[in-house]
mmCIF file of C-alpha atoms in Angstrom:
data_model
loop_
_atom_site.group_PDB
_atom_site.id
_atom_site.type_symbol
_atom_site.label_atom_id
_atom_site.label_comp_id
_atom_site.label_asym_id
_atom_site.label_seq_id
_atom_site.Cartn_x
_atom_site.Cartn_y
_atom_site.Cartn_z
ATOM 1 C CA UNK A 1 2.275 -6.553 7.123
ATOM 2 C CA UNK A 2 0.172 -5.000 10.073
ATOM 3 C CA UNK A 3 2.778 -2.625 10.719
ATOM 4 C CA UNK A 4 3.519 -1.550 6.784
ATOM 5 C CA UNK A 5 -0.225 -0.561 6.699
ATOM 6 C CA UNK A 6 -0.712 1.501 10.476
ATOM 7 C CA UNK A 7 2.484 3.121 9.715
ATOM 8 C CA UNK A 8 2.329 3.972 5.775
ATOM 9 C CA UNK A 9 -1.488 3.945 5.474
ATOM 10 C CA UNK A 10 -1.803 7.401 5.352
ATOM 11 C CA UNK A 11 0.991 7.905 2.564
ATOM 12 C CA UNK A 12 -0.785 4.838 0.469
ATOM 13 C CA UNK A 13 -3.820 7.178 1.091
ATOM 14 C CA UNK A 14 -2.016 10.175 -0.604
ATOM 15 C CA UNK A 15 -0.321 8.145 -3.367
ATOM 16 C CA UNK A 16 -3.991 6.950 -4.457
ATOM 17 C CA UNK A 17 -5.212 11.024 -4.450
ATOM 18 C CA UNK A 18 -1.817 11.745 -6.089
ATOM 19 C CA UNK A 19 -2.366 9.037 -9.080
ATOM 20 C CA UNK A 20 -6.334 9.933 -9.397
ATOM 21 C CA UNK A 21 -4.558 13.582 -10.128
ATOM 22 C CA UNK A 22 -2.316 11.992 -12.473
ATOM 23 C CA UNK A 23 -4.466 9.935 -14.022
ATOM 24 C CA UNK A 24 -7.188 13.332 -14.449
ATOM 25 C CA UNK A 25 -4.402 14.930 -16.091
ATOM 26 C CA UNK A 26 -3.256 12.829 -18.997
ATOM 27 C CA UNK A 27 -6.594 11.973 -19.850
ATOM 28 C CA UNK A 28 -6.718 15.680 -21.321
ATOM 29 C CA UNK A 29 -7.385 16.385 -24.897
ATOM 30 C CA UNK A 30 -3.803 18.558 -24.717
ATOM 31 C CA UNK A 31 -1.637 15.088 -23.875
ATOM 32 C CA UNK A 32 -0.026 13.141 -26.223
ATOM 33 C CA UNK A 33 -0.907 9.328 -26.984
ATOM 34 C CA UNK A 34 0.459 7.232 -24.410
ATOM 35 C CA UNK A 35 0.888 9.801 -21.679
ATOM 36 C CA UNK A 36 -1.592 8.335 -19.530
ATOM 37 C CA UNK A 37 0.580 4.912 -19.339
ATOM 38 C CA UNK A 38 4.159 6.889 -19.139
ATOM 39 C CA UNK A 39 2.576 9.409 -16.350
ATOM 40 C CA UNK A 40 0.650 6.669 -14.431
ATOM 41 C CA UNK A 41 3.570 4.061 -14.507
ATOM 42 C CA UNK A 42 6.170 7.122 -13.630
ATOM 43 C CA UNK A 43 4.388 8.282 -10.959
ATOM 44 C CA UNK A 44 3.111 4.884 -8.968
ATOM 45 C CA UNK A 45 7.063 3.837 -9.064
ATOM 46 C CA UNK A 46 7.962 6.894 -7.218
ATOM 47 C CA UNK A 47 5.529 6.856 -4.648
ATOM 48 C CA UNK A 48 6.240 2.934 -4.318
ATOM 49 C CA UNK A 49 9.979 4.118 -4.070
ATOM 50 C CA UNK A 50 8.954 6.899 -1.629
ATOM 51 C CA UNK A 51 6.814 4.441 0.878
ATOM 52 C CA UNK A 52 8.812 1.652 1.418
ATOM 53 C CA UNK A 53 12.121 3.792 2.089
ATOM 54 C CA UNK A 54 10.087 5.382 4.127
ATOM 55 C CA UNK A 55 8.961 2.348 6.141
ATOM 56 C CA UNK A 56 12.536 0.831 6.056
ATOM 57 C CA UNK A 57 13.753 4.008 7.527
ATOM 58 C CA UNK A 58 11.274 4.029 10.318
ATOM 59 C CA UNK A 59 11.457 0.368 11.260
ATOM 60 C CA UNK A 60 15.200 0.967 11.413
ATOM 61 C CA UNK A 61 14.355 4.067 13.575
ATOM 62 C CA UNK A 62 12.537 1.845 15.561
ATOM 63 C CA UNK A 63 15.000 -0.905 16.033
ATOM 64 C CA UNK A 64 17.455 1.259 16.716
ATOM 65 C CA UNK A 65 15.442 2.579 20.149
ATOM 66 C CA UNK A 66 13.968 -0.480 20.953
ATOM 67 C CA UNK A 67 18.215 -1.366 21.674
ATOM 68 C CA UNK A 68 18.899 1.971 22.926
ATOM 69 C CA UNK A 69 16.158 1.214 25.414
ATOM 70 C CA UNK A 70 17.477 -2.058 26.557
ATOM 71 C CA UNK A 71 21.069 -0.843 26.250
ATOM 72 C CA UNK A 72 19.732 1.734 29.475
ATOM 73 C CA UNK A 73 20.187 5.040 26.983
ATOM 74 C CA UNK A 74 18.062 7.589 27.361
ATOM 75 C CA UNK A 75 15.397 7.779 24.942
ATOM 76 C CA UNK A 76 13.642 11.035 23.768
ATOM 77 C CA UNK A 77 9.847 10.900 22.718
ATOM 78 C CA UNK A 78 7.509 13.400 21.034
ATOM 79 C CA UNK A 79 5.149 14.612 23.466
ATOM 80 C CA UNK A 80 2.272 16.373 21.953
ATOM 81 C CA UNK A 81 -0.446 16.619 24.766
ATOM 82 C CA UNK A 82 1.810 19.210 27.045
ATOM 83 C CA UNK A 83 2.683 22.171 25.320
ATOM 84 C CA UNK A 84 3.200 24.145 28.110
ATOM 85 C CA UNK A 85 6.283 22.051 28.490
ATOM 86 C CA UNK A 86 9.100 19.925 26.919
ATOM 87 C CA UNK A 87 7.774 18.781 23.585
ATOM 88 C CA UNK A 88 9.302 15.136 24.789
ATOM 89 C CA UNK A 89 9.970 12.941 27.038
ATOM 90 C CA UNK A 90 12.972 11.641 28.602
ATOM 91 C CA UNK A 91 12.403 7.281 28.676
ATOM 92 C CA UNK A 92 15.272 5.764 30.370
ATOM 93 C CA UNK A 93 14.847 2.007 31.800
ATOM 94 C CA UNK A 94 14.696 2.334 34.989
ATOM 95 C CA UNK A 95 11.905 -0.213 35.762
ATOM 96 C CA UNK A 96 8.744 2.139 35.519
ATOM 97 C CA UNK A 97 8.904 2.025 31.527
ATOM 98 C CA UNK A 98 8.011 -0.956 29.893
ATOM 99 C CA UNK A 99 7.845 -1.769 25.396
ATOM 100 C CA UNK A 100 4.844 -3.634 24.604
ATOM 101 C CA UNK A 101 3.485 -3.752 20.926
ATOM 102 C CA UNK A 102 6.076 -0.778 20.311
ATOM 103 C CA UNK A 103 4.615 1.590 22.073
ATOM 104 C CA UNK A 104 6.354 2.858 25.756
ATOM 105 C CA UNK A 105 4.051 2.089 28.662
ATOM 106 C CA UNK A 106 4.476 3.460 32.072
ATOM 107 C CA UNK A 107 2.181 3.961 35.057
ATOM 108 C CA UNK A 108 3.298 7.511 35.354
ATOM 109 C CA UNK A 109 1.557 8.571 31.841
ATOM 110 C CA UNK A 110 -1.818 8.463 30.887
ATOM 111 C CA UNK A 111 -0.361 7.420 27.367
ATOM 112 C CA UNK A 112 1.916 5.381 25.345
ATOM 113 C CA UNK A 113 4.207 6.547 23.543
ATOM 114 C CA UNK A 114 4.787 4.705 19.638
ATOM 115 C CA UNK A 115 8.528 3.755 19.021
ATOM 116 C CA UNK A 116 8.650 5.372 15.625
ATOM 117 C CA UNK A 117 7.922 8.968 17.419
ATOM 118 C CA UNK A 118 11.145 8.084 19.009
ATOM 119 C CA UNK A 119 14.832 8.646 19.264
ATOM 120 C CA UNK A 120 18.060 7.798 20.810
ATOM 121 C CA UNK A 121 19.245 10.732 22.968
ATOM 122 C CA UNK A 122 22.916 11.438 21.840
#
């Protein structure tokens, strides 16, 4: 449940602004009767839809590197404090890298690096 929240808080977040919209909307003199429970209902089941197929996705995502990772493939990671460079890095396990609490931890970086920012190199 931990991860459901850190990785789809901030969409729950948007789905609350998105229904406050929706709800400002068909409270309007101009909508029909009923609109507010057809638009409200309507809406809330695609953003529920949207989230969790989202988080399904991404813990698949996730999965998938975690066995890439012990499978010794090479992993690609977004990198966003070097722009200078490569926006990612190469993970291959070699020893250095280590996965604890799905993030990629070596001695070499300053910081981890979260599985879900991740992919299997092809």
């Amino acid at each position: 449940m931990k991860d459901f929240f850190y990785l789809e808080g901030a969409y729950l977040i948007l789905g609350a602004i998105i229904l406050a919209v929706t709800l400002f909307v068909t409270t309007r003199p101009f909508m029909g009767k009923g609109s507010v429970k057809k638009g409200m209902i309507s809406v809330s089941l695609v953003i529920l839809l949207a989230v969790f197929a989202h988080f399904f996705i991404t813990k698949n995502r996730m999965n998938s590197v975690k066995e890439a990772f012990n499978s010794n493939k090479v992993v690609l990671c977004e990198n966003r404090i070097y722009t200078k460079g490569a926006n990612f890095v190469t993970i291959k396990n070699n020893g250095s890298w280590k996965i604890i609490d799905d993030n990629f931890i070596s001695p070499n970086y300053t910081r981890k690096f979260f599985l879900a920012r991740c992919i299997v190199k092809k």
